[in-house]
Amino acid sequence: MGKEMRKAELCFDRGIITGDVDRRVFGSFIEHLGRAVYEGIYQPGQESADGKGFRRDVIDLIREIGVPVVRYPGGNFVSGFHWEDSIGPVGKRPHRIDPAWYVIETNEFGLHEFIEWTKEAGTEPMMAVNLGTRGIEDAKNLVEYCNIPHGSYYSDLRAANGSPDPFGIRLWCLGNEMDGPWQMGHKTAEEYGRIAAEAGRIMKFVDPSIECVACGSSGSQMPTFGSWEATVLTESYDTTDYVSLHTYYGNPEDNTPDFLASSVEMDRFISSVVSICDYVRAVKKGKKTINLSFDEYNVWYHSNEADRKLEKWISHPHQLEDIYNLEDALLVGSMLITLLRHADRVKIACLAQLVNVIAPIMTSDRGAWRQTIFYPYMHASVYGRGTVLNTVVKSPVYESKYGDSPYIDSVAVVDGGAETLTIFAVNKNLEDDFELSADLRQFEGYGVEEHILLTGQDLKAANTEENPDRVKPAASNGSSVDGGFLRSVLPARSWNVIRLARRR
Ligand code: AHR
């Protein structure tokens, strides 16, 4: 007799919801860093490039994901950036050093090009202002340049530069990672809290319809984590709409169970920041709830060694070009599940980044291809629509460096209008398949449309230009509904999308 399959169970109720999915939770990030812009989204003369130099092969892949919002232009880069360098005739734009990444920025691709590109890519801009080496005056001017229709110095300058219509940028980041000692213009929480409050205030004077994201911590391991958020939000509560969170995980010690348990840490990070936001609201006796913008998350470690050897002061080198494998895709899947499980408070999130730089999409002069992490990201964005159900996962756990980690991460998303129910699930167990069950009697008439599976024997398998389809999803016949109960086989080491719909 064969060994009985290990079991896990999902419990949810149609009426008990976590929150509606804000599409912006599937955002991403393009920084002026490495080959994200140059040779990534922009490469005049490349075979697929259009008349504006935008790579259509890359745009096609971005449209396949359906990226709702793209954060720009950094990242660490923004903390030394003069936005005025990136407007006007291209030939007159200065070449500058970028001390954040020790490279030369040519400014050939600038603000107008980015806005044009977002339209082609079917996305919205999320603009960051420089609160590192610059301040509230420049932030004010940039909002005027982008959002005032006409009749003022900067709005007329925008029109003279070829864009009579305002850009209408709604979402603004007040600097980047200002808690980090590596950041140009790094500040204490008190210093940053004051400048964020004043920048947000004056930017909203210019355009009251904008939303502002204040910098939270660059990771929960930061020595100031916790007190940073409390101080910054105490100073800037009135003008801040979201606080940011950033995190990157790696597996340099090749301990896959610990690595895959990182979503436990991410979950704790989110819960802590939610508590701090609510603490500040309580102390302020405020009416406004501060929500979360998880505007940098990913796996990042593969390229560290190569980056240490890079030549300095050249333009767009191969920097932060992590090649992702199957286990990275599993963790990114778990991170997406974690974000969805906090849909009540996480309203924006950006997979960092989008092209070539720690990215789901890679390019060469010849073409573009999907890294392993492309798939969970694309699936979550395409199918994670509607309302997140409060999903209890009954799963055996294992001990990890973050404490107990369930073998199964999962979340259920229902779309009442479309009459669909989608279950995302990761099986982190490296040897055992699991049978996942769920009571679907509240979903009468629903059947399995599709079970998409990403798995493989080799956790280190990756996609390359020569072999772009080594790791790719396949259809599984491991799911069925019988007597009102779902049963799904989640193979060891797998990302699963179980799509159910009401049969007509
Ligand atoms: O995404 C790469 C870098 O990571 C960003 O520039 C910075 O914000 C973070 O430290």
Coordinates of N, CA and C in Angstrom, one line a residue, residues 272-470:
S272 N 3.2 44.3 11.7 CA 3.8 45.3 12.6 C 3.5 46.7 12.1
V273 N 3.7 46.9 10.8 CA 3.5 48.3 10.3 C 2.1 48.7 10.4
V274 N 1.1 47.8 10.2 CA -0.3 48.1 10.3 C -0.5 48.5 11.8
S275 N 0.1 47.8 12.7 CA -0.1 48.2 14.1 C 0.4 49.6 14.4
I276 N 1.5 49.9 13.8 CA 2.1 51.2 14.1 C 1.3 52.3 13.5
C277 N 0.8 52.1 12.3 CA -0.1 53.1 11.6 C -1.4 53.3 12.5
D278 N -1.9 52.2 13.1 CA -3.1 52.4 13.9 C -2.8 53.0 15.3
Y279 N -1.6 52.8 15.8 CA -1.1 53.4 17.0 C -1.1 54.9 16.8
V280 N -0.5 55.3 15.7 CA -0.4 56.8 15.5 C -1.7 57.4 15.3
R281 N -2.6 56.7 14.6 CA -4.0 57.2 14.4 C -4.7 57.4 15.8
A282 N -4.5 56.4 16.6 CA -5.1 56.5 18.0 C -4.6 57.6 18.8
V283 N -3.2 57.8 18.8 CA -2.6 58.9 19.5 C -3.1 60.2 19.0
K284 N -3.2 60.3 17.7 CA -3.6 61.6 17.0 C -5.1 61.8 17.1
K285 N -5.8 60.8 17.6 CA -7.3 60.8 17.6 C -7.8 61.1 16.2
G286 N -7.1 60.5 15.2 CA -7.3 60.8 13.8 C -8.5 60.0 13.2
K287 N -8.9 60.5 12.1 CA -10.0 59.7 11.4 C -9.5 58.9 10.2
K288 N -8.3 59.3 9.8 CA -7.7 58.7 8.6 C -6.9 57.5 8.9
T289 N -7.1 56.4 8.1 CA -6.3 55.2 8.2 C -5.2 55.3 7.2
I290 N -4.0 55.1 7.7 CA -2.8 55.1 6.9 C -2.7 53.7 6.4
N291 N -2.6 53.5 5.0 CA -2.4 52.2 4.5 C -1.0 51.9 4.0
L292 N -0.8 50.8 3.5 CA 0.6 50.3 3.2 C 0.9 50.3 1.7
S293 N 2.1 50.7 1.4 CA 2.6 50.6 0.0 C 3.9 49.8 0.1
F294 N 3.8 48.5 -0.3 CA 5.0 47.6 -0.2 C 5.7 47.8 -1.5
D295 N 6.4 48.9 -1.7 CA 6.8 49.3 -3.0 C 8.2 48.8 -3.4
E296 N 8.8 47.9 -2.7 CA 9.9 47.1 -3.2 C 9.9 45.8 -2.5
Y297 N 9.7 44.7 -3.2 CA 9.9 43.4 -2.7 C 10.4 42.4 -3.8
N298 N 11.2 41.5 -3.4 CA 11.7 40.5 -4.4 C 12.7 39.6 -3.7
V299 N 13.3 38.7 -4.5 CA 14.5 38.0 -4.2 C 15.6 38.8 -4.8
W300 N 16.7 38.9 -4.0 CA 17.9 39.7 -4.6 C 19.1 39.2 -3.9
Y301 N 20.0 38.5 -4.6 CA 21.3 38.1 -4.0 C 22.2 37.5 -5.0
H302 N 21.6 36.9 -6.1 CA 22.4 36.2 -7.1 C 23.5 37.0 -7.7
S303 N 23.2 38.3 -7.9 CA 24.1 39.2 -8.7 C 25.1 39.9 -7.8
N304 N 25.1 39.7 -6.5 CA 25.9 40.5 -5.6 C 27.4 40.4 -5.9
E305 N 27.9 39.2 -6.2 CA 29.3 39.0 -6.4 C 29.7 39.7 -7.7
A306 N 28.9 39.5 -8.8 CA 29.3 40.2 -10.0 C 29.3 41.7 -9.9
D307 N 28.3 42.2 -9.1 CA 28.2 43.7 -9.0 C 29.4 44.3 -8.3
R308 N 30.0 43.5 -7.4 CA 31.2 44.0 -6.7 C 32.3 44.3 -7.6
K309 N 32.4 43.6 -8.7 CA 33.5 43.7 -9.7 C 33.2 44.7 -10.8
L310 N 32.1 45.4 -10.8 CA 31.8 46.3 -11.9 C 32.7 47.5 -12.0
E311 N 33.0 47.8 -13.2 CA 33.7 49.1 -13.5 C 32.8 50.3 -13.1
K312 N 33.5 51.3 -12.6 CA 32.7 52.5 -12.2 C 32.6 53.5 -13.3
W313 N 31.6 54.4 -13.2 CA 31.3 55.5 -14.1 C 31.2 55.2 -15.5
I314 N 30.5 54.1 -15.8 CA 30.1 53.8 -17.2 C 28.6 53.9 -17.2
S315 N 28.0 53.9 -18.4 CA 26.6 54.0 -18.5 C 25.9 52.7 -18.6
H316 N 24.8 52.5 -17.9 CA 24.0 51.3 -17.9 C 24.7 49.9 -18.0
P317 N 25.6 49.6 -17.1 CA 26.2 48.3 -17.1 C 25.2 47.2 -16.7
H318 N 25.7 46.0 -16.8 CA 24.8 44.8 -16.4 C 24.9 44.8 -14.9
Q319 N 23.9 45.4 -14.2 CA 23.9 45.5 -12.8 C 22.7 44.9 -12.2
L320 N 22.9 44.2 -11.1 CA 21.7 43.6 -10.4 C 21.0 42.6 -11.3
E321 N 21.7 41.9 -12.1 CA 21.0 41.0 -13.1 C 20.9 39.6 -12.5
D322 N 20.0 39.5 -11.5 CA 19.8 38.2 -10.9 C 19.1 37.3 -11.9
I323 N 19.6 36.1 -12.0 CA 19.0 35.0 -12.8 C 18.2 34.2 -11.8
Y324 N 16.9 34.2 -12.0 CA 16.0 33.5 -11.0 C 15.7 32.1 -11.4
N325 N 15.6 31.3 -10.3 CA 15.4 29.8 -10.5 C 14.0 29.5 -9.9
L326 N 13.7 28.2 -9.9 CA 12.4 27.7 -9.5 C 12.1 28.1 -8.0
E327 N 13.1 27.9 -7.2 CA 12.8 28.2 -5.7 C 12.5 29.7 -5.5
D328 N 13.1 30.6 -6.4 CA 12.8 32.0 -6.3 C 11.4 32.3 -6.7
A329 N 10.9 31.6 -7.7 CA 9.5 31.7 -8.2 C 8.6 31.3 -7.1
L330 N 8.9 30.2 -6.3 CA 8.0 29.8 -5.3 C 7.9 30.8 -4.2
L331 N 9.1 31.4 -3.8 CA 9.0 32.5 -2.8 C 8.3 33.7 -3.3
V332 N 8.5 34.1 -4.5 CA 7.7 35.3 -5.0 C 6.2 34.9 -5.0
G333 N 5.9 33.7 -5.3 CA 4.5 33.3 -5.2 C 4.0 33.4 -3.8
S334 N 4.8 33.0 -2.8 CA 4.4 33.1 -1.4 C 4.3 34.6 -1.0
M335 N 5.2 35.4 -1.5 CA 5.1 36.9 -1.2 C 3.8 37.5 -1.7
L336 N 3.4 37.1 -2.9 CA 2.2 37.6 -3.5 C 1.0 37.2 -2.7
I337 N 1.0 35.9 -2.3 CA -0.1 35.4 -1.4 C -0.1 36.2 -0.1
T338 N 1.1 36.5 0.4 CA 1.1 37.3 1.7 C 0.5 38.7 1.5
L339 N 0.9 39.3 0.4 CA 0.3 40.7 0.1 C -1.2 40.6 0.0
L340 N -1.7 39.6 -0.7 CA -3.2 39.5 -0.9 C -3.8 39.2 0.4
R341 N -3.2 38.4 1.3 CA -3.8 38.1 2.6 C -3.9 39.4 3.4
H342 N -3.2 40.4 3.1 CA -3.3 41.7 3.8 C -4.0 42.8 2.9
A343 N -5.0 42.3 2.1 CA -5.6 43.2 1.1 C -6.4 44.4 1.8
D344 N -6.7 44.2 3.1 CA -7.4 45.3 3.8 C -6.5 46.5 4.0
R345 N -5.2 46.3 4.0 CA -4.3 47.4 4.3 C -3.2 47.6 3.3
V346 N -2.8 46.6 2.6 CA -1.7 46.7 1.6 C -2.5 47.1 0.3
K347 N -2.3 48.4 -0.1 CA -3.1 48.9 -1.3 C -2.2 49.0 -2.5
I348 N -0.9 49.1 -2.3 CA 0.0 49.3 -3.4 C 1.2 48.3 -3.1
A349 N 1.7 47.7 -4.2 CA 3.0 46.9 -4.0 C 3.7 46.9 -5.3
C350 N 5.0 46.9 -5.3 CA 5.8 47.0 -6.5 C 6.8 45.8 -6.4
L351 N 6.7 44.9 -7.4 CA 7.8 43.9 -7.5 C 9.0 44.7 -8.0
A352 N 10.1 44.6 -7.3 CA 11.3 45.4 -7.7 C 12.3 44.4 -8.3
Q353 N 12.6 44.6 -9.6 CA 12.1 45.6 -10.4 C 11.4 45.0 -11.6
L354 N 11.3 45.6 -12.8 CA 10.5 45.1 -13.9 C 11.3 44.5 -15.0
V355 N 12.4 45.1 -15.4 CA 13.2 44.7 -16.6 C 14.7 44.7 -16.3
N356 N 15.3 43.5 -16.5 CA 16.8 43.3 -16.4 C 17.3 43.5 -15.0
V357 N 16.9 44.4 -14.2 CA 17.4 44.7 -12.9 C 16.5 43.9 -11.9
I358 N 17.0 42.8 -11.3 CA 16.2 42.0 -10.4 C 14.8 42.0 -10.9
A359 N 14.6 41.3 -12.0 CA 13.4 41.5 -12.8 C 12.8 40.2 -13.3
P360 N 11.5 40.3 -13.5 CA 10.8 39.1 -14.2 C 11.1 39.0 -15.7
I361 N 11.5 40.2 -16.3 CA 11.7 40.2 -17.7 C 13.2 40.5 -18.0
M362 N 13.8 39.7 -18.9 CA 15.2 40.0 -19.3 C 15.2 40.3 -20.8
T363 N 16.3 41.0 -21.1 CA 16.4 41.3 -22.6 C 17.9 41.1 -23.0
S364 N 18.1 40.9 -24.3 CA 19.4 41.0 -24.9 C 19.1 41.8 -26.2
D365 N 20.1 42.1 -26.9 CA 19.9 42.8 -28.2 C 19.0 42.1 -29.1
R366 N 18.9 40.7 -28.9 CA 18.1 39.9 -29.8 C 16.7 39.7 -29.4
G367 N 16.4 39.8 -28.1 CA 15.0 39.5 -27.7 C 14.8 39.7 -26.2
A368 N 13.6 39.3 -25.8 CA 13.2 39.4 -24.4 C 12.6 38.0 -24.0
W369 N 12.8 37.7 -22.7 CA 12.3 36.4 -22.2 C 11.8 36.5 -20.8
R370 N 11.0 35.5 -20.3 CA 10.4 35.5 -19.0 C 11.3 34.8 -18.0
Q371 N 11.6 35.4 -16.9 CA 12.3 34.7 -15.9 C 11.3 33.8 -15.1
T372 N 11.8 33.0 -14.2 CA 10.8 32.1 -13.5 C 9.8 32.9 -12.7
I373 N 10.3 34.0 -12.1 CA 9.4 34.8 -11.2 C 8.3 35.5 -12.0
F374 N 8.4 35.6 -13.3 CA 7.4 36.2 -14.2 C 6.1 35.5 -13.9
Y375 N 6.1 34.2 -13.8 CA 4.8 33.4 -13.8 C 4.0 33.7 -12.6
P376 N 4.5 33.5 -11.3 CA 3.5 33.8 -10.2 C 3.1 35.3 -10.3
Y377 N 4.0 36.2 -10.7 CA 3.6 37.6 -10.7 C 2.4 37.8 -11.8
M378 N 2.6 37.2 -12.9 CA 1.6 37.4 -14.0 C 0.3 36.7 -13.6
H379 N 0.4 35.5 -13.0 CA -0.8 34.8 -12.6 C -1.6 35.6 -11.5
A380 N -0.9 36.1 -10.6 CA -1.6 36.9 -9.5 C -2.2 38.1 -10.1
S381 N -1.5 38.8 -11.0 CA -2.1 40.0 -11.6 C -3.3 39.7 -12.5
V382 N -3.2 38.7 -13.2 CA -4.3 38.4 -14.2 C -5.5 37.7 -13.5
Y383 N -5.2 36.8 -12.5 CA -6.3 36.1 -11.9 C -6.7 36.6 -10.5
G384 N -5.9 37.4 -9.9 CA -6.1 37.8 -8.5 C -7.1 39.1 -8.5
R385 N -8.2 38.9 -9.0 CA -9.2 40.1 -9.1 C -10.4 39.8 -8.3
G386 N -10.8 40.9 -7.6 CA -12.1 40.8 -6.8 C -11.8 41.0 -5.4
T387 N -12.3 40.1 -4.5 CA -12.2 40.3 -3.1 C -11.5 39.1 -2.4
V388 N -10.6 39.4 -1.5 CA -9.9 38.4 -0.8 C -10.7 37.9 0.3
L389 N -10.9 36.5 0.3 CA -11.7 36.0 1.5 C -10.7 35.7 2.6
N390 N -11.2 35.9 3.8 CA -10.4 35.6 5.0 C -10.1 34.1 5.0
T391 N -8.9 33.7 4.5 CA -8.6 32.3 4.3 C -7.8 31.7 5.4
V392 N -8.3 30.8 6.1 CA -7.5 30.1 7.1 C -6.9 28.9 6.5
V393 N -5.6 28.7 6.6 CA -4.9 27.6 6.0 C -4.5 26.6 7.2
K394 N -5.1 25.4 7.2 CA -4.7 24.4 8.2 C -3.7 23.6 7.5
S395 N -2.4 23.8 7.9 CA -1.3 23.1 7.3 C -0.3 22.7 8.3
P396 N 0.3 21.5 8.1 CA 1.5 21.2 9.0 C 2.5 22.3 8.9
V397 N 3.3 22.5 9.9 CA 4.4 23.5 9.8 C 5.7 22.9 10.0
Y398 N 6.8 23.6 9.6 CA 8.2 23.2 9.9 C 8.9 24.3 10.6
E399 N 9.9 23.9 11.3 CA 10.7 24.9 12.0 C 11.7 25.6 11.0
S400 N 11.7 27.0 11.1 CA 12.6 27.7 10.2 C 13.2 28.8 11.1
K401 N 14.1 29.5 10.4 CA 14.8 30.6 11.2 C 13.8 31.7 11.5
Y402 N 12.7 31.7 10.9 CA 11.6 32.7 11.3 C 10.6 32.1 12.3
G403 N 10.8 30.9 12.8 CA 9.8 30.3 13.6 C 9.0 29.3 12.7
D404 N 7.9 28.9 13.2 CA 7.1 27.9 12.5 C 6.6 28.5 11.1
S405 N 6.8 27.7 10.1 CA 6.4 28.1 8.8 C 5.5 27.0 8.3
P406 N 4.3 27.4 7.8 CA 3.4 26.3 7.2 C 4.0 25.8 5.9
Y407 N 3.8 24.5 5.6 CA 4.2 24.0 4.3 C 3.4 24.6 3.2
I408 N 2.1 24.9 3.5 CA 1.3 25.5 2.4 C 0.9 26.9 2.7
D409 N 1.2 27.8 1.8 CA 0.8 29.2 1.8 C -0.4 29.2 0.8
S410 N -1.5 29.9 1.2 CA -2.6 30.0 0.2 C -3.5 31.2 0.5
V411 N -4.3 31.5 -0.5 CA -5.3 32.6 -0.3 C -6.4 32.3 -1.4
A412 N -7.6 32.7 -1.0 CA -8.7 32.6 -2.0 C -9.2 33.9 -2.3
V413 N -9.5 34.1 -3.6 CA -10.0 35.4 -4.1 C -11.2 35.2 -4.9
V414 N -12.3 35.9 -4.6 CA -13.6 35.7 -5.2 C -14.0 36.9 -6.1
D415 N -14.5 36.6 -7.2 CA -15.0 37.7 -8.1 C -16.5 37.5 -8.3
G416 N -17.3 38.2 -7.5 CA -18.7 38.0 -7.5 C -19.3 38.2 -8.9
G417 N -18.9 39.3 -9.5 CA -19.4 39.6 -10.8 C -19.1 38.6 -11.9
A418 N -17.9 38.2 -11.9 CA -17.5 37.2 -12.9 C -17.8 35.8 -12.5
E419 N -18.3 35.6 -11.2 CA -18.6 34.3 -10.6 C -17.4 33.4 -10.8
T420 N -16.2 33.9 -10.3 CA -15.0 33.0 -10.2 C -14.5 33.0 -8.8
L421 N -13.8 31.9 -8.5 CA -13.1 31.7 -7.3 C -11.7 31.3 -7.7
T422 N -10.7 32.0 -7.2 CA -9.3 31.6 -7.5 C -8.5 31.3 -6.3
I423 N -7.9 30.2 -6.3 CA -7.0 29.8 -5.1 C -5.6 29.8 -5.5
F424 N -4.8 30.6 -4.9 CA -3.3 30.5 -5.1 C -2.7 29.7 -4.0
A425 N -1.8 28.9 -4.3 CA -1.2 28.0 -3.2 C 0.3 27.7 -3.6
V426 N 1.1 27.7 -2.6 CA 2.5 27.2 -2.7 C 2.7 26.1 -1.8
N427 N 3.2 25.0 -2.3 CA 3.7 23.9 -1.5 C 5.2 24.0 -1.3
K428 N 5.6 24.3 -0.1 CA 7.0 24.6 0.2 C 7.8 23.3 0.5
N429 N 7.0 22.2 0.7 CA 7.7 20.9 1.1 C 8.5 20.4 -0.1
L430 N 9.7 20.1 0.1 CA 10.6 19.7 -1.0 C 10.5 18.3 -1.4
E431 N 9.8 17.4 -0.6 CA 9.6 16.0 -1.0 C 8.2 15.6 -1.2
D432 N 7.3 16.1 -0.4 CA 6.0 15.6 -0.3 C 4.9 16.4 -1.1
D433 N 4.1 15.7 -1.9 CA 2.9 16.3 -2.4 C 1.9 16.5 -1.2
F434 N 1.0 17.4 -1.4 CA -0.1 17.6 -0.4 C -1.4 17.6 -1.1
E435 N -2.4 17.0 -0.4 CA -3.8 17.2 -0.9 C -4.4 18.4 -0.2
L436 N -4.9 19.3 -0.9 CA -5.5 20.5 -0.4 C -7.0 20.4 -0.6
S437 N -7.8 20.5 0.5 CA -9.2 20.4 0.4 C -9.9 21.7 0.9
A438 N -11.1 22.0 0.3 CA -11.8 23.2 0.8 C -13.3 22.9 0.6
D439 N -14.1 23.3 1.6 CA -15.5 23.2 1.5 C -16.1 24.2 0.6
L440 N -16.7 23.8 -0.5 CA -17.2 24.8 -1.5 C -18.7 24.8 -1.6
R441 N -19.3 24.3 -0.5 CA -20.8 24.2 -0.6 C -21.5 25.6 -0.7
Q442 N -20.8 26.7 -0.4 CA -21.3 28.0 -0.6 C -21.1 28.4 -2.0
F443 N -20.4 27.7 -2.8 CA -20.2 28.0 -4.2 C -20.8 27.0 -5.1
E444 N -22.1 26.9 -4.9 CA -22.9 25.9 -5.7 C -22.7 26.1 -7.2
G445 N -22.5 25.0 -7.8 CA -22.4 25.0 -9.3 C -21.0 25.4 -9.8
Y446 N -20.1 25.6 -8.9 CA -18.7 26.0 -9.3 C -17.9 24.7 -9.6
G447 N -17.2 24.8 -10.7 CA -16.3 23.7 -11.1 C -14.9 24.2 -11.4
V448 N -14.0 23.3 -11.5 CA -12.6 23.7 -11.8 C -12.5 24.0 -13.3
E449 N -12.1 25.2 -13.6 CA -11.8 25.7 -15.0 C -10.4 25.2 -15.4
E450 N -9.5 25.4 -14.4 CA -8.1 25.2 -14.8 C -7.3 25.1 -13.5
H451 N -6.3 24.2 -13.5 CA -5.3 24.2 -12.4 C -3.9 24.4 -13.1
I452 N -3.4 25.6 -12.8 CA -2.1 25.9 -13.4 C -1.0 25.6 -12.4
L453 N 0.1 24.9 -12.9 CA 1.1 24.4 -12.0 C 2.5 24.8 -12.5
L454 N 3.3 25.3 -11.6 CA 4.7 25.6 -11.9 C 5.5 24.8 -10.9
T455 N 6.2 23.8 -11.4 CA 7.0 22.9 -10.5 C 8.2 22.3 -11.2
G456 N 8.9 21.5 -10.6 CA 10.1 20.8 -11.3 C 10.9 20.1 -10.3
Q457 N 11.8 19.2 -10.8 CA 12.6 18.5 -9.9 C 13.8 19.3 -9.4
D458 N 14.2 20.2 -10.2 CA 15.5 21.0 -9.9 C 15.1 22.4 -9.5
L459 N 15.3 22.6 -8.2 CA 15.0 23.9 -7.6 C 15.8 25.1 -8.2
K460 N 17.0 24.7 -8.7 CA 17.9 25.7 -9.2 C 17.7 25.9 -10.7
A461 N 16.8 25.3 -11.3 CA 16.5 25.4 -12.8 C 16.1 26.9 -13.1
A462 N 16.7 27.5 -14.1 CA 16.4 28.9 -14.5 C 16.1 29.0 -16.0
N463 N 15.5 30.1 -16.4 CA 15.3 30.3 -17.8 C 16.5 31.3 -18.3
T464 N 17.0 31.0 -19.5 CA 18.0 31.8 -20.0 C 17.6 32.1 -21.5
E465 N 18.4 33.0 -22.1 CA 18.1 33.4 -23.5 C 18.1 32.1 -24.4
E466 N 19.1 31.2 -24.1 CA 19.2 30.0 -24.9 C 18.1 29.0 -24.6
N467 N 17.6 29.0 -23.4 CA 16.6 28.0 -22.9 C 15.5 28.8 -22.2
P468 N 14.7 29.6 -22.8 CA 13.8 30.5 -22.1 C 12.6 29.8 -21.5
D469 N 12.4 28.5 -21.9 CA 11.2 27.8 -21.4 C 11.5 26.6 -20.5
R470 N 12.7 26.7 -19.9 CA 13.1 25.5 -19.1 C 12.1 25.4 -17.9

